[in-house]
PDB file of C-alpha atoms in Angstrom:
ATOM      1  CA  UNK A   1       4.587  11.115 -14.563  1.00  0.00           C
ATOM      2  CA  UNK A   2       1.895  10.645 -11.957  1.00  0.00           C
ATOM      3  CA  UNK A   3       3.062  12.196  -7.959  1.00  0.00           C
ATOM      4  CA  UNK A   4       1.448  12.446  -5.407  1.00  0.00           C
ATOM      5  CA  UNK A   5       2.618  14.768  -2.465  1.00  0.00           C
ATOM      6  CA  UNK A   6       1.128  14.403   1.167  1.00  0.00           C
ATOM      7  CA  UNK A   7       1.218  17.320   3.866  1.00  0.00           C
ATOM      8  CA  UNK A   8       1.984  17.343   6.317  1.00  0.00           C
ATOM      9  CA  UNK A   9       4.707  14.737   6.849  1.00  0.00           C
ATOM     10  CA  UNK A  10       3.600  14.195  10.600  1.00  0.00           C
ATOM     11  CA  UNK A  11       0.191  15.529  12.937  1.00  0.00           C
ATOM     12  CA  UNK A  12       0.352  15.642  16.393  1.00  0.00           C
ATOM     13  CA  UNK A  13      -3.304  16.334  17.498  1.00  0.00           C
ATOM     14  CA  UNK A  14      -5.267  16.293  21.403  1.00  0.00           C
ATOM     15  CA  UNK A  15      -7.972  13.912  21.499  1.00  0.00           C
ATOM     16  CA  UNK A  16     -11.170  15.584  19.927  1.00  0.00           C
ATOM     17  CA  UNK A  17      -9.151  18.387  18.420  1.00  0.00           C
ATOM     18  CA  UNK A  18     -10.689  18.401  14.650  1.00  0.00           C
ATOM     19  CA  UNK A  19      -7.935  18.663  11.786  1.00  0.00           C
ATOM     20  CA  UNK A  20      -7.157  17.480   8.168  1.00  0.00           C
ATOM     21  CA  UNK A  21      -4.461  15.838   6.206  1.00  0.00           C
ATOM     22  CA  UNK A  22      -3.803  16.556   2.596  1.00  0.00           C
ATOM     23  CA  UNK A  23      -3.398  14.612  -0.516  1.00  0.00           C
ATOM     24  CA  UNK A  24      -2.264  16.820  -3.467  1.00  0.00           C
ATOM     25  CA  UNK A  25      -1.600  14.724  -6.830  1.00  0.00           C
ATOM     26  CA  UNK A  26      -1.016  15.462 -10.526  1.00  0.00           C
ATOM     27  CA  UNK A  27      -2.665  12.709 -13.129  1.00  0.00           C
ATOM     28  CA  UNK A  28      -3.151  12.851 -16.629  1.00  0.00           C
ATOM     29  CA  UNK A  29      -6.458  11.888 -15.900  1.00  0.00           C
ATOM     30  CA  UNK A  30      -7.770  10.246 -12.554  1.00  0.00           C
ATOM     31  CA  UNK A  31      -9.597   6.925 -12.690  1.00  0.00           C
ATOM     32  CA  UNK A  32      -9.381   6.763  -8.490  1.00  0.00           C
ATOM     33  CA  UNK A  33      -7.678   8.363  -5.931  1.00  0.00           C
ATOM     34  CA  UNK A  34      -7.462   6.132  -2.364  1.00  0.00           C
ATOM     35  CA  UNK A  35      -7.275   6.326   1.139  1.00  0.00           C
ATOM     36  CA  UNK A  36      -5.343   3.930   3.288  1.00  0.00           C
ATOM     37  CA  UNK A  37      -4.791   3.462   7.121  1.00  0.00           C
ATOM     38  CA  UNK A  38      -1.268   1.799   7.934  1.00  0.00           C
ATOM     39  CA  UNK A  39      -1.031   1.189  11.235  1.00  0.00           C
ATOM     40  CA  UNK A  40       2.380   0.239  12.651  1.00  0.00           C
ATOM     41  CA  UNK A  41       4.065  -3.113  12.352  1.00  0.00           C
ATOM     42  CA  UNK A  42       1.010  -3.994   9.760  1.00  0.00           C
ATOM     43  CA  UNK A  43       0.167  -3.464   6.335  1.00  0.00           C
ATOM     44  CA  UNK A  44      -2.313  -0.716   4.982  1.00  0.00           C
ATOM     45  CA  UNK A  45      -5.851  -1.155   5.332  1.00  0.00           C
ATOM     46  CA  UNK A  46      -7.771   0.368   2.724  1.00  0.00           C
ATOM     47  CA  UNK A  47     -10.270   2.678   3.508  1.00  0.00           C
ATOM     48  CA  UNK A  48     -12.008   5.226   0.384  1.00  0.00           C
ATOM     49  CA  UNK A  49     -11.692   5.111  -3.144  1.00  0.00           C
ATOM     50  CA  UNK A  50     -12.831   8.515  -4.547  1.00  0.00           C
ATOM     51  CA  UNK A  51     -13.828   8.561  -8.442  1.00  0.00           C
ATOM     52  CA  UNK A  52     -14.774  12.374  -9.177  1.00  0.00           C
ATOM     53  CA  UNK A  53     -14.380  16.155  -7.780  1.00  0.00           C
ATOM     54  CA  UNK A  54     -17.089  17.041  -5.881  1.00  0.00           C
ATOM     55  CA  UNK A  55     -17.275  13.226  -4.286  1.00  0.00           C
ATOM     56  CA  UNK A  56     -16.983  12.814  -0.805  1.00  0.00           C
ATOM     57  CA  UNK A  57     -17.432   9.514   1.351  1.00  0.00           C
ATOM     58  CA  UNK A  58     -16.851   9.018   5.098  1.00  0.00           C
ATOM     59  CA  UNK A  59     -16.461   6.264   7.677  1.00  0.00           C
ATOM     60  CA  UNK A  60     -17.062   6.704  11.294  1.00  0.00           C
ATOM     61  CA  UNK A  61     -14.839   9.919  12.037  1.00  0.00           C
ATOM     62  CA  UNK A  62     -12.855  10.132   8.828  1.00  0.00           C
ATOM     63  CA  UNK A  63     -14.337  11.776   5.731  1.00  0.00           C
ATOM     64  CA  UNK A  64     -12.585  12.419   2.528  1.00  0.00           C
ATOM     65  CA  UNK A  65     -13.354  14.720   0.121  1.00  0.00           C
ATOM     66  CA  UNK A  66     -11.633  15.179  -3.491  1.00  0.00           C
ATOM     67  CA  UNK A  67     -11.134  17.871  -5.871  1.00  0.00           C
ATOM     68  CA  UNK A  68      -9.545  17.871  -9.161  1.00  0.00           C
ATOM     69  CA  UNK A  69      -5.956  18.745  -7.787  1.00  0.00           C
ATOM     70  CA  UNK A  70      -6.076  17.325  -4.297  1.00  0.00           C
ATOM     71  CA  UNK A  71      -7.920  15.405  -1.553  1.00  0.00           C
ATOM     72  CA  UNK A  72      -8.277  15.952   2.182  1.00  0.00           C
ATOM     73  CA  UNK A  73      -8.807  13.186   4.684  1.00  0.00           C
ATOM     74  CA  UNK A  74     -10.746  15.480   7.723  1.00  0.00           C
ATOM     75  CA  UNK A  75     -10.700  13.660  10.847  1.00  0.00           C
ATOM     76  CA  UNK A  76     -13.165  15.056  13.133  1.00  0.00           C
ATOM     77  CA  UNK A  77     -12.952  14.368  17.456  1.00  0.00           C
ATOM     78  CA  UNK A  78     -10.415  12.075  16.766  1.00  0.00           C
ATOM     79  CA  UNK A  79      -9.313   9.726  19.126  1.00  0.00           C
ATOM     80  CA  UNK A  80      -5.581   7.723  19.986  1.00  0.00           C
ATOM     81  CA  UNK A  81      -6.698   5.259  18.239  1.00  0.00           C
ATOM     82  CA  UNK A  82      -6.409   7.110  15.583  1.00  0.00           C
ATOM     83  CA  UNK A  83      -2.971   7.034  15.658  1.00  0.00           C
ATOM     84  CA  UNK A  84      -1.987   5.993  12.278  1.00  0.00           C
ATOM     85  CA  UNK A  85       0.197   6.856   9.435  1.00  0.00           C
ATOM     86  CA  UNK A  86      -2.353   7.448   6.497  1.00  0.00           C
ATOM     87  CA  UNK A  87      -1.996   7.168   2.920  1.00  0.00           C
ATOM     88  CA  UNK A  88      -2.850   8.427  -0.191  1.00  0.00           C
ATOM     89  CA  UNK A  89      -2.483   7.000  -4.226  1.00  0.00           C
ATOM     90  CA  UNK A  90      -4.200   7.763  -7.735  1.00  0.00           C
ATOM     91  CA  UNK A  91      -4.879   5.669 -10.380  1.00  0.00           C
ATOM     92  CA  UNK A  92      -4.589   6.961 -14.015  1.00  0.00           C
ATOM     93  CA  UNK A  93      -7.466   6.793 -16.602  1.00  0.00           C
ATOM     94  CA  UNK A  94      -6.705   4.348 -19.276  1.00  0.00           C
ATOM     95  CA  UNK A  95      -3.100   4.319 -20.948  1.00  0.00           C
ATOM     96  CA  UNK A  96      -2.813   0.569 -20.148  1.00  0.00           C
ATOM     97  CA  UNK A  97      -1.940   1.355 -16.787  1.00  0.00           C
ATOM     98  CA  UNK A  98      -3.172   0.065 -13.462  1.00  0.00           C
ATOM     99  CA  UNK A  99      -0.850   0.119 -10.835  1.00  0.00           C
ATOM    100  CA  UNK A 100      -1.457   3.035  -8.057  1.00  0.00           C
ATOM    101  CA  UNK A 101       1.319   5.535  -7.237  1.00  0.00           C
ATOM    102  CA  UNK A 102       1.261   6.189  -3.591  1.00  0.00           C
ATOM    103  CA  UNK A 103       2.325   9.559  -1.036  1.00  0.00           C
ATOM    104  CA  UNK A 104       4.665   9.367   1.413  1.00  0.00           C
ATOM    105  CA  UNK A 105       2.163   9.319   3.798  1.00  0.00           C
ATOM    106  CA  UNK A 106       1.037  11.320   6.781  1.00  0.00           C
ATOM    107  CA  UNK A 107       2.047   9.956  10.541  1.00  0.00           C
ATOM    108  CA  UNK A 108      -0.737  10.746  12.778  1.00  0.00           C
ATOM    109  CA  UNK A 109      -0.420  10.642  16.793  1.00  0.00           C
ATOM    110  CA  UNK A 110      -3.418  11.612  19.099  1.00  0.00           C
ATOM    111  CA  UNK A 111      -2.718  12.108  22.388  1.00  0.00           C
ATOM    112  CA  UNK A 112      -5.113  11.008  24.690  1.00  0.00           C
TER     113      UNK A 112
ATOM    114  CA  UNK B   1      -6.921 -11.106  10.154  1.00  0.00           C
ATOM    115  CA  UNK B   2      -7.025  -9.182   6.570  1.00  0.00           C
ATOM    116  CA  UNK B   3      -7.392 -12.085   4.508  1.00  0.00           C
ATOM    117  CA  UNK B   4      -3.728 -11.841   3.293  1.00  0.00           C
ATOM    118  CA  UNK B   5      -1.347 -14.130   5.180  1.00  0.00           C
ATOM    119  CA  UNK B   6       2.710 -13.320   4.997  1.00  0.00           C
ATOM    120  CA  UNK B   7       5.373 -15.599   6.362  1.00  0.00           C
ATOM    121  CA  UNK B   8       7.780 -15.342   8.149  1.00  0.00           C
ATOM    122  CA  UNK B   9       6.907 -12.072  10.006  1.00  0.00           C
ATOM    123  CA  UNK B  10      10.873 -11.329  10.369  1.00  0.00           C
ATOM    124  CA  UNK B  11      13.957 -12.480   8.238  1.00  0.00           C
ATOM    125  CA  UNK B  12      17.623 -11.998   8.750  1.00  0.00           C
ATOM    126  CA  UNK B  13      19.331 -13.478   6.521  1.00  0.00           C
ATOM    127  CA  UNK B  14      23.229 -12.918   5.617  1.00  0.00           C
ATOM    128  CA  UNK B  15      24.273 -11.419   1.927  1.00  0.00           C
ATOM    129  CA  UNK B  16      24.752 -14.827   0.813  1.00  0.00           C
ATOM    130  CA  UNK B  17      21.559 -16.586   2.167  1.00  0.00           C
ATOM    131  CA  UNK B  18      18.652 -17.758  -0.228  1.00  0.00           C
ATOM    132  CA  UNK B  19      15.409 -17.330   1.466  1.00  0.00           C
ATOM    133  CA  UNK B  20      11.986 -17.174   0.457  1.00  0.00           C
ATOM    134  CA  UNK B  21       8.888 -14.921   1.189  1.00  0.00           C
ATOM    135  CA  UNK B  22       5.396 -16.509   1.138  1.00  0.00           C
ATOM    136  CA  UNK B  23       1.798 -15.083   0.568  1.00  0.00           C
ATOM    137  CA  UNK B  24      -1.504 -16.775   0.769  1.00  0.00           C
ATOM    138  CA  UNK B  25      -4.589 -15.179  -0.015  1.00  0.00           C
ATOM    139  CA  UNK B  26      -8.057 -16.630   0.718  1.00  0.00           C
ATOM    140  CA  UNK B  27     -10.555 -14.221  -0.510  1.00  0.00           C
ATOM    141  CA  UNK B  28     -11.113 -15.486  -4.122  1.00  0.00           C
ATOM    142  CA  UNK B  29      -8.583 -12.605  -5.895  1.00  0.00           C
ATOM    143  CA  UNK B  30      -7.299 -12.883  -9.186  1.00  0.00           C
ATOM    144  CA  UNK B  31      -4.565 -10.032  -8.504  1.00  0.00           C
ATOM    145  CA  UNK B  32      -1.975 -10.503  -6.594  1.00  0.00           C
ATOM    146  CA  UNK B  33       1.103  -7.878  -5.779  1.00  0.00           C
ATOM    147  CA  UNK B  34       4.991  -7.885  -4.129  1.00  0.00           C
ATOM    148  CA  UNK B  35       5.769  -4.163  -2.861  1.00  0.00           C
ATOM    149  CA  UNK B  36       8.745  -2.393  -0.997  1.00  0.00           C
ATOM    150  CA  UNK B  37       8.371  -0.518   1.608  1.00  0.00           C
ATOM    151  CA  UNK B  38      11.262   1.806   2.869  1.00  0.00           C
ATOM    152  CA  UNK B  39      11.405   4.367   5.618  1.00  0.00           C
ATOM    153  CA  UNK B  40      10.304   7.658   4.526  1.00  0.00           C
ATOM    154  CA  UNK B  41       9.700   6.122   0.973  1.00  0.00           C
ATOM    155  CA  UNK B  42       6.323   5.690  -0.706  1.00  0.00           C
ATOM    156  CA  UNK B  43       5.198   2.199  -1.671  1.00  0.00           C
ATOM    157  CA  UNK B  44       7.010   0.559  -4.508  1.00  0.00           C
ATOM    158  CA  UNK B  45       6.031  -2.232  -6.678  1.00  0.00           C
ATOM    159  CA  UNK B  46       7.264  -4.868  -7.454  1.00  0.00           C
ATOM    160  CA  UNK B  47       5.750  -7.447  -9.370  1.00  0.00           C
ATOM    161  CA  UNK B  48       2.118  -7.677 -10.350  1.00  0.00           C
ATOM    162  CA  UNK B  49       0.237 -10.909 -11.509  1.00  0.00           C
ATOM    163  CA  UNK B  50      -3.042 -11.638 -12.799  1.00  0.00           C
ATOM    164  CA  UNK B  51      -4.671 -14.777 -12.793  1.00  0.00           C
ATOM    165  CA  UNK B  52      -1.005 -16.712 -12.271  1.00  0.00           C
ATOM    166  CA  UNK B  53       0.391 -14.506 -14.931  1.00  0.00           C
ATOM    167  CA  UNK B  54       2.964 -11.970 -14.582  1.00  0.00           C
ATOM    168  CA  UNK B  55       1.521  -8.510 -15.778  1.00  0.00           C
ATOM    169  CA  UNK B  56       4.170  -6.122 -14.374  1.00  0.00           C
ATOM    170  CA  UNK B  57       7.715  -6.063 -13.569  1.00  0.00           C
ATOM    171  CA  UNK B  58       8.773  -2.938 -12.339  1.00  0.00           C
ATOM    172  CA  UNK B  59      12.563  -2.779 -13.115  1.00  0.00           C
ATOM    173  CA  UNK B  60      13.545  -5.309  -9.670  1.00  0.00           C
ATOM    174  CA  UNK B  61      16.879  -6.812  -9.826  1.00  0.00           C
ATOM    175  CA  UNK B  62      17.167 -10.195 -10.741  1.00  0.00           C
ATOM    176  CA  UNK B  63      17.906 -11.391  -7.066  1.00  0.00           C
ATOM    177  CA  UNK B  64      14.848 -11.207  -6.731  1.00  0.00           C
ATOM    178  CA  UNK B  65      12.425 -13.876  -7.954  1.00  0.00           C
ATOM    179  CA  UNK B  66       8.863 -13.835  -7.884  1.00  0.00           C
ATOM    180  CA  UNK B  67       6.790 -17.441  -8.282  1.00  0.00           C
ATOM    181  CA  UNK B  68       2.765 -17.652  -8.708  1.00  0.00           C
ATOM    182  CA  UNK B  69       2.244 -21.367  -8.479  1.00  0.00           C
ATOM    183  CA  UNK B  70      -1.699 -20.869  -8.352  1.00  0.00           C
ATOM    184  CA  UNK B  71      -3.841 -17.610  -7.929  1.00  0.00           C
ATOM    185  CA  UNK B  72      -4.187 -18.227  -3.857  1.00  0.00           C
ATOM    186  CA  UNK B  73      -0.199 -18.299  -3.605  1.00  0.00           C
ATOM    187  CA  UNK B  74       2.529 -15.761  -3.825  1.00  0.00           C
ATOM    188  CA  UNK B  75       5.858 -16.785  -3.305  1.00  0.00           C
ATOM    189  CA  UNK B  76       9.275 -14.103  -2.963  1.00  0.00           C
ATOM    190  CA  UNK B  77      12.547 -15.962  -3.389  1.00  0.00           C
ATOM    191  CA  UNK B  78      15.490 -13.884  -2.266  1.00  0.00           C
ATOM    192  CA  UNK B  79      19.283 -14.712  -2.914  1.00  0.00           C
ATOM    193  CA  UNK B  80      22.304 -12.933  -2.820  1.00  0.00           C
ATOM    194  CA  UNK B  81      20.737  -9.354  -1.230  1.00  0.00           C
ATOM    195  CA  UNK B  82      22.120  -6.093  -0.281  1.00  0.00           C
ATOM    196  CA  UNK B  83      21.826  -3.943   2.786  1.00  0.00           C
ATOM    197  CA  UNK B  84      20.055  -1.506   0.697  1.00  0.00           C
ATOM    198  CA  UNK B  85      17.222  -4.285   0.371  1.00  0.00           C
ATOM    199  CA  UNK B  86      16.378  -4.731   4.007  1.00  0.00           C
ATOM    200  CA  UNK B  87      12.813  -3.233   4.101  1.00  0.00           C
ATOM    201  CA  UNK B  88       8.844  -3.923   5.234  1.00  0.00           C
ATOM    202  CA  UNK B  89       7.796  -6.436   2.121  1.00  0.00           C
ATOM    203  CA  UNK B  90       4.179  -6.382   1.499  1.00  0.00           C
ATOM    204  CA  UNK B  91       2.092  -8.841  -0.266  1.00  0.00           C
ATOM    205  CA  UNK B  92      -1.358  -7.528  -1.814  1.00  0.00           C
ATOM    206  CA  UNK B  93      -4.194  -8.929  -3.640  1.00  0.00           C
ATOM    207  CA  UNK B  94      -7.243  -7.164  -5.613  1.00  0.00           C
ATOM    208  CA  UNK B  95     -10.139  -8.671  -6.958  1.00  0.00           C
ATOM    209  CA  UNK B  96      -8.713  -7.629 -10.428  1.00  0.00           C
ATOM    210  CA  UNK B  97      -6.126  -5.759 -11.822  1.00  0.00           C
ATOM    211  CA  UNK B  98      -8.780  -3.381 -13.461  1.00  0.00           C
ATOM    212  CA  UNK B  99     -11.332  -3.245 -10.473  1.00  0.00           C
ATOM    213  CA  UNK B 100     -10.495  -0.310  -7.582  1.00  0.00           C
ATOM    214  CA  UNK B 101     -13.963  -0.379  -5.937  1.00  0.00           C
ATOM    215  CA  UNK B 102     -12.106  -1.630  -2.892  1.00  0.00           C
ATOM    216  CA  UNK B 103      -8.652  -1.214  -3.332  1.00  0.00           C
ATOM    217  CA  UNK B 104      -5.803  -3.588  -2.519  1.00  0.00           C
ATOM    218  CA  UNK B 105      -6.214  -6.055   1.086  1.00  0.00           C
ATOM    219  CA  UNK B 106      -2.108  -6.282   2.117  1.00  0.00           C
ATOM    220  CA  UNK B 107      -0.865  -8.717   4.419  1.00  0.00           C
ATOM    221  CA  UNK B 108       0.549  -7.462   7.473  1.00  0.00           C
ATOM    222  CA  UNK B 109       4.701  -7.793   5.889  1.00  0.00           C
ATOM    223  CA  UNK B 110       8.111  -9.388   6.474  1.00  0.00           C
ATOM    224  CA  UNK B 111      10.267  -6.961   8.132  1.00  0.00           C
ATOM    225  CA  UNK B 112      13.183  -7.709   6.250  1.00  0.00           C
ATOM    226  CA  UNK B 113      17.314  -7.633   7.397  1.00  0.00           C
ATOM    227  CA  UNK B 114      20.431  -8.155   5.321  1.00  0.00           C
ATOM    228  CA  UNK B 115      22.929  -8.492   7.338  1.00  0.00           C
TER     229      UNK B 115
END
């Protein structure tokens, strides 16, 4: 069975203090592993899908990186609007499956 | 706007209502989605359809009813609900059930309460 754990649970960060949030998953086999922003009141907004270890892709001050047990979301000077809870979900290779399993999530505040 | 459109934004509706959730999708998708979401709960699917079909039904209870008239149009239809079932119900669509380049675009929810 695919899970996907995300740490830690909640971040409280200052504004342009640097941290990261963790994605660790267990797949037989990872055809994607995703990034979403959810902010609150909405629904998630997608924003990486990361194919291999090694791969890394970034967007303004987010960048993800993955490995082959885990990925980390690094948020660098963030700002409040920021604030988000963030999300995490693989996708298994093959098997006739396609559906995503998602984390828990991460809630993110940055205080201004 | 995401692309996704979800009405009504808010429900209450009493354990003996029927009601029904709507999803419209403008972007050309073939995929559409239902999912639960629950406080401190990951995201949980629902139903899945491809190209009007249903693909996936993962193990809902049969109050509730999903409807795919046409591949721009999702519809919910709720009777009969528990507590237990008020939740954030999200409507997604992907290009394709096989393609992740981009992920899923949700609509923004119906914040759901059984009363």
């Amino acid at each position: 069975e695919d899970q996907v754990t995300q740490s830690p649970e909640a971040l409280r960060l200052q504004e342009g203090e640097s941290s990261s949030l963790n994605c660790s998953y267990t797949v037989s086999g990872l055809r994607g592993l995703f990034w979403y922003r959810q902010d609150p009141g909405k629904g998630p907004e997608f924003l990486f899908t990361l194919y291999s270890a090694g791969e890394e892709k970034e967007k303004e001050r987010l960048k993800a990186t993955l490995t082959k047990k885990e990925s980390f979301l690094h948020i660098t000077a963030p700002k409040p609007e920021d604030s988000a809870t963030y999300l995490c979900a693989v996708r298994r290779e093959g098997g006739g499956s396609y559906i995503p399993t998602f984390g828990r999530g991460t809630s993110l505040i940055v205080h201004p | 706007e995401t692309g996704v459109t979800q009405t009504p934004r808010h429900l209450v509706m009493g354990m003996t209502n029927k009601k029904s959730l709507k999803c419209e999708q403008h972007l050309g998708h073939n995929a559409m989605y239902w999912y639960k979401q629950s406080a401190k709960k990951p995201l949980e699917l629902m139903f899945v359809y491809s190209l009007e079909e249903r693909v996936e039904n993962n193990s809902v209870p049969s109050r509730f009813s999903p409807e795919c008239p046409n591949s721009s149009h999702l519809f919910l239809h709720l009777h009969t609900l528990q507590p237990e079932d008020s939740a954030l119900y999200l409507c997604a669509s992907s290009q394709d059930v096989l393609v992740i380049n981009y992920g899923y675009t949700f609509g923004s929810g119906t914040r759901l309460t059984v009363v």
